[in-house]
Coordinates of C-alpha atoms and ligand atoms in Angstrom, one line a residue:
M1 CA 4.2 -7.8 4.3
A2 CA 1.8 -9.2 1.6
K3 CA -0.1 -5.9 1.5
S4 CA 3.0 -3.7 1.2
G5 CA 4.5 -5.9 -1.4
I6 CA 1.5 -5.6 -3.7
L7 CA 1.4 -1.9 -3.1
V8 CA 4.9 -1.5 -4.3
I9 CA 3.8 -3.2 -7.5
V10 CA 0.8 -1.0 -7.9
S11 CA 2.7 2.3 -7.1
A12 CA 5.3 1.4 -9.6
L13 CA 2.7 1.8 -12.3
V14 CA 1.5 5.2 -11.1
V15 CA 3.2 7.7 -13.4
L16 CA 3.8 11.1 -11.8
A17 CA 4.0 14.5 -13.5
V18 CA 7.1 15.2 -15.4
C19 CA 9.2 18.4 -15.1
G20 CA 8.0 21.4 -17.1
V21 CA 10.2 24.3 -18.0
F22 CA 9.3 27.4 -16.0
A23 CA 11.1 30.5 -15.2
E24 CA 9.6 33.7 -13.8
E25 CA 11.1 36.4 -11.7
K26 CA 8.5 36.5 -8.9
E27 CA 8.0 33.4 -6.8
Y28 CA 4.4 32.9 -6.0
V29 CA 5.0 30.0 -3.7
L30 CA 5.6 31.2 -0.1
T31 CA 8.6 29.9 1.6
L32 CA 8.0 29.0 5.2
D33 CA 10.2 27.7 8.0
H34 CA 9.8 26.9 11.7
S35 CA 9.9 30.7 12.6
N36 CA 6.8 31.6 10.5
L37 CA 4.8 28.4 9.5
T38 CA 2.3 28.7 12.4
E39 CA 1.8 32.4 12.3
T40 CA 1.3 32.4 8.4
V41 CA -1.2 29.5 8.7
A42 CA -3.0 31.2 11.5
K43 CA -3.6 34.3 9.2
H44 CA -5.3 32.2 6.4
N45 CA -8.7 30.8 6.1
F46 CA -7.4 28.5 3.4
I47 CA -3.7 27.7 2.7
V48 CA -1.9 25.0 1.0
V49 CA 1.4 23.8 2.3
E50 CA 3.8 21.4 0.6
F51 CA 6.2 19.6 3.0
Y52 CA 9.2 18.6 0.9
A53 CA 12.8 17.5 1.1
P54 CA 15.4 19.0 -1.1
W55 CA 16.7 15.6 -2.2
C56 CA 13.4 14.1 -3.1
G57 CA 13.0 13.5 -6.9
H58 CA 9.2 13.7 -6.8
C59 CA 9.3 17.0 -5.0
K60 CA 11.7 18.4 -7.7
S61 CA 9.3 17.4 -10.5
L62 CA 6.4 18.9 -8.6
A63 CA 8.2 22.3 -8.0
P64 CA 7.6 24.0 -11.3
E65 CA 4.1 22.8 -11.5
Y66 CA 3.3 23.9 -8.0
E67 CA 4.8 27.3 -8.8
K68 CA 2.8 27.7 -12.0
A69 CA -0.4 26.6 -10.1
A70 CA 0.4 29.2 -7.4
S71 CA 0.9 32.0 -9.9
E72 CA -2.6 31.2 -11.6
L73 CA -4.3 30.8 -8.2
S74 CA -2.9 34.1 -6.9
S75 CA -5.5 35.9 -9.3
H76 CA -8.4 33.7 -8.0
D77 CA -11.1 35.4 -6.1
P78 CA -10.4 35.1 -3.3
P79 CA -6.7 34.4 -3.9
I80 CA -5.5 30.9 -3.0
V81 CA -2.0 30.8 -1.3
L82 CA 0.4 27.9 -1.9
A83 CA 3.5 27.6 0.4
K84 CA 6.4 25.2 0.8
Y85 CA 8.2 24.0 3.9
D86 CA 11.5 22.2 4.1
A87 CA 10.6 19.4 6.4
N88 CA 14.0 17.9 6.1
D89 CA 15.8 20.8 7.5
E90 CA 17.1 20.1 11.0
A91 CA 15.5 23.3 12.5
N92 CA 12.2 22.6 10.8
R93 CA 11.7 18.9 11.7
E94 CA 10.2 19.3 15.1
L95 CA 7.3 21.3 13.8
S96 CA 6.6 19.2 10.9
K97 CA 6.0 16.3 13.2
E98 CA 2.7 18.0 14.2
Y99 CA 1.6 17.5 10.6
E100 CA 2.3 13.7 10.6
I101 CA 4.3 13.8 7.5
Q102 CA 4.9 10.3 6.1
G103 CA 6.8 10.8 3.0
F104 CA 7.7 13.5 0.4
P105 CA 6.2 15.5 -0.9
T106 CA 3.0 15.6 1.4
I107 CA 0.7 18.5 0.6
K108 CA -1.9 19.7 3.2
I109 CA -4.8 21.9 2.9
L110 CA -5.2 24.0 6.0
R111 CA -8.5 25.7 6.8
D112 CA -9.7 28.1 9.6
G113 CA -6.3 29.3 10.5
G114 CA -4.9 25.7 10.7
K115 CA -7.8 24.3 12.8
K116 CA -8.8 21.9 10.1
V117 CA -6.1 19.8 8.3
Q118 CA -6.8 17.9 5.2
N119 CA -4.6 15.8 2.9
Y120 CA -4.2 16.9 -0.7
N121 CA -5.2 14.0 -2.9
G122 CA -5.3 15.8 -6.2
P123 CA -3.2 15.7 -9.3
R124 CA 0.5 16.9 -9.5
D125 CA 0.3 18.9 -12.7
A126 CA -0.3 22.7 -12.7
A127 CA -3.7 22.5 -14.5
G128 CA -4.8 19.6 -12.2
I129 CA -3.7 21.4 -9.0
V130 CA -5.6 24.6 -10.1
S131 CA -8.8 22.8 -10.7
Y132 CA -8.5 20.5 -7.6
L133 CA -8.0 23.6 -5.3
K134 CA -10.6 25.7 -7.0
K135 CA -13.1 22.9 -6.0
Q136 CA -11.6 22.7 -2.5
V137 CA -11.9 26.4 -1.7
G138 CA -15.6 26.7 -2.6
P139 CA -18.4 25.1 -0.7
A140 CA -18.0 21.4 0.3
S141 CA -21.1 20.6 -1.7
A142 CA -22.0 22.6 -4.8
E143 CA -25.7 23.1 -5.7
I144 CA -26.8 21.5 -8.9
K145 CA -29.7 23.8 -10.4
S146 CA -29.9 22.5 -13.9
K147 CA -28.9 19.6 -16.1
E148 CA -26.0 21.8 -17.4
D149 CA -24.7 22.2 -13.8
A150 CA -24.8 18.5 -13.4
T151 CA -22.9 17.9 -16.7
N152 CA -20.3 20.6 -15.7
L153 CA -19.7 19.1 -12.2
I154 CA -20.0 15.4 -12.5
D155 CA -16.9 13.6 -13.7
E156 CA -18.3 10.5 -15.2
K157 CA -15.0 8.5 -14.6
S158 CA -15.2 9.0 -10.8
I159 CA -17.5 8.4 -7.9
F160 CA -19.8 11.4 -7.3
I161 CA -22.1 11.9 -4.5
V162 CA -25.3 14.0 -4.8
G163 CA -27.7 14.7 -1.9
I164 CA -31.3 15.1 -3.1
F165 CA -33.2 17.2 -0.8
P166 CA -36.7 18.3 -1.7
D167 CA -36.1 20.9 1.0
P168 CA -32.4 21.8 1.6
S169 CA -32.6 22.5 5.4
G170 CA -32.9 20.6 8.6
E171 CA -30.9 17.9 10.3
E172 CA -30.5 15.7 7.4
F173 CA -29.1 18.5 5.1
E174 CA -26.7 19.6 7.9
N175 CA -25.4 16.1 8.4
Y176 CA -24.8 15.9 4.7
I177 CA -22.8 19.0 4.6
T178 CA -20.8 17.8 7.6
L179 CA -20.1 14.7 5.8
A180 CA -19.1 16.6 2.6
E181 CA -16.8 18.8 4.7
K182 CA -15.1 15.7 6.2
L183 CA -14.6 13.7 2.9
R184 CA -14.3 16.5 0.3
G185 CA -10.7 15.7 -0.2
E186 CA -11.4 12.2 -1.4
V187 CA -14.6 12.4 -3.3
D188 CA -16.7 15.1 -4.8
F189 CA -20.1 16.2 -3.4
A190 CA -23.1 18.2 -4.7
H191 CA -26.7 18.7 -3.7
T192 CA -29.9 19.4 -5.6
V193 CA -33.7 19.9 -4.9
D194 CA -34.6 17.9 -8.0
A195 CA -33.3 14.5 -8.9
K196 CA -34.5 15.1 -12.6
H197 CA -31.2 17.2 -13.2
L198 CA -29.1 14.1 -12.6
P199 CA -27.8 11.9 -15.2
R200 CA -29.0 8.6 -13.6
G201 CA -31.7 7.5 -11.2
G202 CA -35.4 8.3 -10.9
P203 CA -37.3 11.0 -8.8
V204 CA -37.4 10.8 -5.1
N205 CA -39.7 12.4 -2.6
K206 CA -37.5 12.2 0.5
P207 CA -34.0 13.2 1.3
T208 CA -31.7 10.7 -0.6
L209 CA -28.0 10.3 -1.0
R210 CA -27.3 9.1 -4.6
L211 CA -23.8 7.7 -5.3
L212 CA -22.9 7.8 -9.0
K213 CA -20.2 5.5 -10.0
P214 CA -18.6 4.4 -13.3
F215 CA -19.0 0.8 -12.7
D216 CA -21.4 -2.1 -11.8
E217 CA -25.0 -0.7 -11.4
L218 CA -23.9 2.9 -12.1
F219 CA -25.8 4.6 -9.1
V220 CA -27.1 3.6 -5.8
D221 CA -29.3 5.3 -3.3
F222 CA -29.2 5.6 0.5
E223 CA -31.6 7.1 2.9
V224 CA -30.0 7.1 6.3
F225 CA -28.5 10.7 7.1
D226 CA -26.2 9.7 10.0
V227 CA -22.7 10.8 9.2
D228 CA -21.0 7.6 10.2
A229 CA -23.6 5.5 8.4
M230 CA -23.2 7.6 5.2
E231 CA -19.4 7.4 5.4
K232 CA -19.5 3.6 5.7
F233 CA -22.0 3.4 2.8
I234 CA -19.8 5.5 0.6
S235 CA -16.7 3.4 1.4
E236 CA -18.5 0.2 0.7
S237 CA -20.2 1.3 -2.5
S238 CA -17.0 2.7 -3.8
I239 CA -15.4 -0.6 -4.5
P240 CA -16.4 -2.4 -7.6
V241 CA -17.8 -5.9 -7.2
V242 CA -14.7 -6.9 -9.3
T243 CA -11.7 -4.6 -9.2
I244 CA -10.0 -4.4 -12.6
F245 CA -6.3 -4.3 -12.6
D246 CA -4.6 -3.4 -15.8
N247 CA -2.6 -0.6 -17.2
D248 CA -5.5 1.9 -17.3
P249 CA -4.7 4.5 -14.7
N250 CA -8.3 5.2 -14.2
N251 CA -8.4 1.7 -12.5
H252 CA -5.6 2.3 -10.1
P253 CA -7.4 4.2 -7.4
Y254 CA -9.7 1.1 -7.1
V255 CA -6.8 -1.3 -7.0
N256 CA -5.3 0.7 -4.1
K257 CA -8.6 0.6 -2.3
F258 CA -8.8 -3.0 -3.0
F259 CA -5.5 -3.8 -1.2
E260 CA -6.2 -1.4 1.6
G261 CA -9.3 -3.2 2.4
T262 CA -9.3 -5.7 5.4
N263 CA -11.4 -8.5 3.5
A264 CA -9.9 -11.7 2.3
K265 CA -8.7 -11.0 -1.3
A266 CA -9.3 -13.2 -4.5
L267 CA -7.0 -12.4 -7.3
L268 CA -7.6 -13.8 -10.7
F269 CA -4.9 -13.2 -13.3
V270 CA -5.8 -13.9 -16.9
N271 CA -4.6 -12.7 -20.4
F272 CA -7.0 -9.9 -21.0
S273 CA -6.5 -9.9 -24.8
A274 CA -7.3 -13.6 -25.0
D275 CA -9.4 -14.6 -22.0
F276 CA -11.3 -11.4 -20.5
D277 CA -14.6 -12.2 -21.9
A278 CA -14.7 -15.9 -20.9
F279 CA -13.9 -15.1 -17.3
K280 CA -15.4 -11.7 -16.6
S281 CA -19.1 -12.5 -16.2
K282 CA -18.5 -15.8 -14.4
Y283 CA -16.1 -14.2 -12.0
N284 CA -18.7 -11.4 -11.4
D285 CA -21.3 -13.9 -10.6
V286 CA -19.1 -15.5 -7.9
A287 CA -18.0 -12.0 -6.6
V288 CA -21.7 -11.1 -6.2
I289 CA -22.4 -14.3 -4.1
Y290 CA -19.6 -13.4 -1.6
K291 CA -20.1 -9.6 -1.6
G292 CA -20.7 -8.8 2.0
D293 CA -19.1 -12.1 3.2
G294 CA -15.7 -10.9 3.7
V295 CA -14.1 -11.6 0.3
S296 CA -13.0 -8.9 -2.2
F297 CA -12.5 -9.7 -5.9
L298 CA -9.8 -8.5 -8.4
L299 CA -9.4 -9.4 -12.0
G300 CA -5.9 -8.6 -13.2
D301 CA -4.3 -8.8 -16.6
V302 CA -1.3 -11.1 -16.7
E303 CA 0.9 -8.2 -18.3
A304 CA 0.1 -5.7 -15.6
G305 CA 0.5 -8.2 -13.0
Q306 CA 4.0 -9.2 -13.5
G307 CA 5.1 -7.9 -10.1
A308 CA 2.3 -9.9 -8.5
F309 CA 3.6 -13.0 -10.3
E310 CA 7.1 -12.5 -9.0
Y311 CA 5.8 -11.8 -5.6
F312 CA 3.8 -15.2 -5.4
G313 CA 6.7 -17.1 -7.1
L314 CA 4.3 -17.8 -10.2
K315 CA 5.2 -18.0 -13.9
Q316 CA 3.0 -16.3 -16.5
E317 CA 2.5 -19.7 -18.2
Q318 CA 0.5 -20.7 -15.1
A319 CA -2.3 -18.2 -16.0
P320 CA -5.3 -18.3 -15.7
V321 CA -4.5 -18.5 -12.0
I322 CA -6.5 -17.6 -8.9
I323 CA -4.8 -16.6 -5.7
I324 CA -6.7 -16.1 -2.4
M325 CA -5.0 -14.1 0.3
D326 CA -6.6 -14.9 3.5
T327 CA -6.9 -12.5 6.4
D328 CA -4.6 -14.9 8.5
E329 CA -1.9 -14.4 5.8
Q330 CA -2.4 -17.9 4.4
K331 CA -2.4 -18.1 0.6
Y332 CA -4.2 -20.5 -1.7
I333 CA -3.3 -20.8 -5.3
K334 CA -4.9 -22.7 -8.3
D335 CA -3.2 -22.4 -11.8
H336 CA -4.7 -23.2 -15.1
V337 CA -8.1 -22.4 -13.7
E338 CA -11.2 -22.8 -15.9
P339 CA -13.9 -20.2 -15.8
D340 CA -16.5 -22.9 -14.5
A341 CA -14.2 -24.0 -11.7
I342 CA -14.0 -20.7 -9.8
A343 CA -17.3 -20.9 -8.0
A344 CA -16.4 -24.4 -6.6
Y345 CA -12.9 -23.2 -5.6
L346 CA -14.3 -20.3 -3.6
K347 CA -16.8 -22.6 -2.0
D348 CA -14.0 -25.0 -1.0
Y349 CA -12.1 -22.0 0.5
K350 CA -15.0 -20.8 2.5
E351 CA -15.5 -24.4 3.9
G352 CA -11.9 -24.7 4.8
K353 CA -11.1 -27.5 2.4
L354 CA -8.1 -25.9 0.7
K355 CA -4.5 -26.5 1.4
P356 CA -2.5 -23.4 1.9
H357 CA 0.1 -22.7 -0.7
V358 CA 3.6 -22.5 0.7
K359 CA 6.5 -21.1 -1.4
S360 CA 9.7 -23.2 -1.1
E361 CA 12.8 -23.4 -3.3
P362 CA 13.8 -27.0 -4.1
S363 CA 16.6 -28.1 -1.8
P364 CA 20.0 -27.8 -3.4
E365 CA 21.5 -31.1 -4.6
V366 CA 25.0 -29.9 -3.6
N367 CA 25.3 -27.9 -0.5
D368 CA 29.0 -27.9 0.3
E369 CA 29.9 -24.2 0.5
P370 CA 30.9 -23.1 4.0
V371 CA 27.6 -21.2 4.4
K372 CA 24.9 -23.9 4.0
V373 CA 21.7 -23.2 1.9
V374 CA 18.4 -23.7 3.9
V375 CA 15.0 -23.6 2.1
R376 CA 11.5 -23.7 3.6
D377 CA 11.3 -27.5 3.3
T378 CA 14.6 -28.0 5.0
L379 CA 14.2 -25.5 7.9
Q380 CA 12.9 -28.2 10.3
D381 CA 15.7 -30.7 9.8
M382 CA 18.6 -28.3 9.4
V383 CA 17.7 -25.7 12.0
Y384 CA 15.2 -26.9 14.4
K385 CA 16.0 -30.5 14.8
S386 CA 19.7 -30.4 13.9
G387 CA 20.7 -30.0 17.6
K388 CA 23.2 -27.4 16.5
N389 CA 23.8 -23.8 17.2
V390 CA 22.6 -22.1 14.0
L391 CA 23.2 -18.7 12.7
L392 CA 20.7 -18.2 10.0
E393 CA 20.8 -15.2 7.6
F394 CA 17.7 -14.1 5.8
Y395 CA 18.5 -12.5 2.5
A396 CA 17.3 -11.3 -0.7
P397 CA 19.1 -11.7 -4.0
W398 CA 18.9 -8.1 -5.0
C399 CA 19.9 -6.7 -1.6
G400 CA 23.2 -4.8 -1.5
H401 CA 23.9 -5.1 2.2
C402 CA 23.4 -8.9 1.9
K403 CA 26.1 -9.0 -0.8
S404 CA 28.5 -7.1 1.4
L405 CA 27.8 -9.5 4.2
A406 CA 28.2 -12.6 2.2
P407 CA 32.2 -12.8 2.3
I408 CA 32.1 -11.9 6.0
L409 CA 29.6 -14.9 6.7
D410 CA 31.8 -17.1 4.5
E411 CA 34.8 -16.4 6.8
V412 CA 32.7 -17.0 9.9
A413 CA 31.5 -20.2 8.5
V414 CA 35.1 -21.3 7.6
S415 CA 36.3 -20.6 11.1
F416 CA 33.6 -22.9 12.5
E417 CA 34.0 -25.6 9.7
S418 CA 35.5 -28.1 12.0
D419 CA 33.0 -27.4 14.8
P420 CA 30.2 -30.0 14.4
D421 CA 27.9 -28.0 16.8
V422 CA 27.8 -24.8 14.8
L423 CA 26.1 -24.2 11.5
I424 CA 26.2 -21.0 9.5
A425 CA 23.3 -20.9 7.0
K426 CA 21.3 -18.6 4.7
L427 CA 17.8 -18.6 3.4
D428 CA 16.5 -16.7 0.4
A429 CA 13.4 -15.1 2.0
T430 CA 12.0 -13.9 -1.4
A431 CA 11.8 -17.5 -2.6
N432 CA 10.6 -19.2 0.6
D433 CA 7.6 -18.5 2.7
L434 CA 8.6 -18.5 6.5
P435 CA 6.6 -20.4 9.0
K436 CA 4.5 -18.2 11.2
G437 CA 5.8 -17.1 14.5
D438 CA 9.5 -17.4 15.0
F439 CA 11.2 -15.1 12.5
D440 CA 10.3 -11.4 12.1
V441 CA 12.0 -10.6 8.9
Q442 CA 11.2 -6.9 8.0
G443 CA 14.4 -6.0 6.0
F444 CA 17.5 -7.7 4.5
P445 CA 19.7 -9.0 5.7
T446 CA 18.1 -10.2 9.0
M447 CA 20.1 -12.7 11.1
Y448 CA 18.9 -15.0 13.7
F449 CA 20.7 -17.3 16.1
R450 CA 19.2 -20.5 17.5
S451 CA 21.1 -22.2 20.2
A452 CA 21.3 -26.0 20.3
S453 CA 18.6 -25.9 23.0
G454 CA 16.3 -23.8 21.1
N455 CA 17.0 -20.3 22.4
L456 CA 16.2 -18.0 19.6
S457 CA 17.6 -14.3 19.3
Q458 CA 18.0 -11.8 16.5
Y459 CA 21.5 -10.7 15.8
N460 CA 21.6 -7.0 15.8
G461 CA 25.4 -6.6 16.3
E462 CA 28.2 -5.3 14.0
R463 CA 28.5 -7.1 10.7
T464 CA 32.2 -8.0 11.2
K465 CA 33.6 -11.5 11.5
E466 CA 35.0 -10.8 15.0
A467 CA 31.6 -9.5 16.3
I468 CA 29.5 -12.4 14.9
I469 CA 32.0 -15.0 16.1
E470 CA 32.1 -13.5 19.6
F471 CA 28.2 -13.4 19.7
I472 CA 28.0 -17.2 18.6
E473 CA 30.6 -18.2 21.3
K474 CA 28.7 -16.1 23.9
N475 CA 25.3 -17.6 23.2
R476 CA 25.9 -21.1 22.0
D477 CA 25.0 -24.0 24.3
K478 CA 28.2 -25.7 25.6
P479 CA 27.0 -28.6 27.8
A480 CA 26.3 -30.8 25.0
Q481 CA 29.7 -30.4 23.5
S482 CA 31.8 -33.4 23.1
D483 CA 35.4 -33.5 24.1
S484 CA 36.6 -33.7 20.4
A485 CA 34.5 -30.5 19.6
K486 CA 36.2 -28.7 22.4
V487 CA 39.6 -29.7 21.3
D488 CA 38.5 -28.6 17.8
S489 CA 37.2 -25.2 18.9
A490 CA 40.3 -24.6 21.1
K491 CA 42.4 -25.2 18.0
D492 CA 40.5 -22.6 16.1
E493 CA 41.2 -20.0 18.9
L494 CA 44.9 -20.5 18.5
Ligands
NAG501 C1 9.7 32.9 6.7 O1 11.0 33.0 7.2 C2 12.0 32.6 6.3 C3 13.3 32.6 7.0 O2 13.5 33.7 8.0 C4 12.1 33.6 5.2 O3 13.0 33.3 4.3 C5 10.6 33.6 4.5 O4 10.5 34.5 3.5 C6 9.5 33.8 5.5 N1 8.3 33.6 4.9 C7 7.3 34.4 5.1 C8 6.0 34.1 4.3 O5 7.3 35.4 5.9
NAG502 C1 -2.1 -13.0 -24.5 O1 -2.9 -13.4 -25.7 C2 -2.5 -12.9 -26.8 C3 -3.6 -13.2 -27.9 O2 -3.8 -14.6 -27.9 C4 -1.1 -13.2 -27.1 O3 -0.7 -12.7 -28.3 C5 -0.2 -12.7 -26.2 O4 1.2 -13.2 -26.3 C6 -0.7 -13.3 -24.7 N1 0.2 -12.6 -23.6 C7 0.7 -13.4 -22.7 C8 1.4 -12.6 -21.6 O5 0.6 -14.6 -22.6
NAG503 C1 18.2 -17.6 26.2 O1 18.7 -16.3 25.8 C2 18.5 -15.3 26.8 C3 19.0 -14.0 26.1 O2 20.2 -14.1 25.6 C4 19.1 -15.6 28.1 O3 18.8 -14.6 29.0 C5 18.6 -16.9 28.4 O4 19.4 -17.2 29.7 C6 18.8 -18.0 27.5 N1 18.3 -19.3 28.0 C7 18.9 -20.5 27.9 C8 18.1 -21.6 28.3 O5 20.0 -20.5 27.4

């Protein structure tokens, strides 16, 4: 949950291509369906297929750009074919499952008659699509024969991999090409016989993989030509010592990688216009110490991090604030942190001396509505130790289905008002961290029923007064009921 929450924040920042105006008689994008997708793909050495849904907004904005790119690429030598497939159409759905479509649009590059499937990770504007696909259709690794080649090929703002082979043949070279074919959709590859063509790094006299990057030490060499080892090296070296999170889109791919990683994560949010310099180098020093020790570091701007602040229940005035998200989902938070205090804080974290941060709303002073308010701090007393049969709704303030459920729950609560053994309650799951274990809240609203003897079950029935009351009556514990409660509930049934 922590990870996906942040990803929402991050992806909200990523601006997608806008609709261009485009009208032309001939359609260059091939329209495919279940009757001809497989045979069309089989006929091509290289074909690009967009899986879309007619209702999807991003698909609609992509369409004119995609068509424009298809028209330009039709005159490429050899022609590059772009196709589209309505994966939402009932009849087409079965076949699209083979391509593991997770969202729309998803673009796949299919090679060798469909034997090799690669995700398209390129831009979504016509010019970007054209240049990305031109690179994809050529060899996986281009040869750099001069300084000029290097300047043309190497994008200084991205990671770029060059294999330096005094003799471009043999097992090492073959492994390198295998690797390039495997990862070409994510990062660019080239090779050369002479390191002197390259913008950074000295000469070498044996096969060397040189990774050029726009941050930290700017290049790093590797000499083990095993495919898996190289892949691991590239993935580790592609993450900056400190990932920068601000409004610069060039930084967003690294932010995504940061959150995808399995390390514990340290996030320091400061006001970049006021405090960046005071923190950057000190934080970097700490990050270097823990590099390779299971912690990744991010330095975020308070302005860009608004979503994160909400997510952690923090206020911007608390910056500079450092948050550690542990691999076991515990969080540690220190606000108004000084640059010099960061190293000690990380040390305490590593030594297990920090107290986890738990988000809880204050308990309400008045709690006399029919549906009682539960917060993290009152969960024990009101739910676990109350000895009552409790129906507990987990909700989010912004959730529409929760709003429609509210009057129904009110009625349920009113009907049990005179029953001392039943409690109807709600908890704002965006403002309170849940204890680990019992409740699995994946969406809103989620309802749990805990019987007086502690039997816990999720309520997945209809969201009507009658169905909920019936469920409670069926699952509540009856033995502990007093005579007066029996009389009361008998009265309610009249
Ligand atoms: C695939 O089949 C559909 C429906 O029969 C047709 O509209 C479309 O033009 C065909 N595409 C190709 C490339 O043959
Ligand atoms: C960040 O600092 C600048 C300069 O001191 C100030 O103008 C701005 O309001 C601050 N931003 C926030 C979000 O605190
Ligand atoms: C707890 O609930 C389950 C499922 O509703 C039921 O099968 C079981 O008998 C209950 N246990 C007790 C002690 O009530």
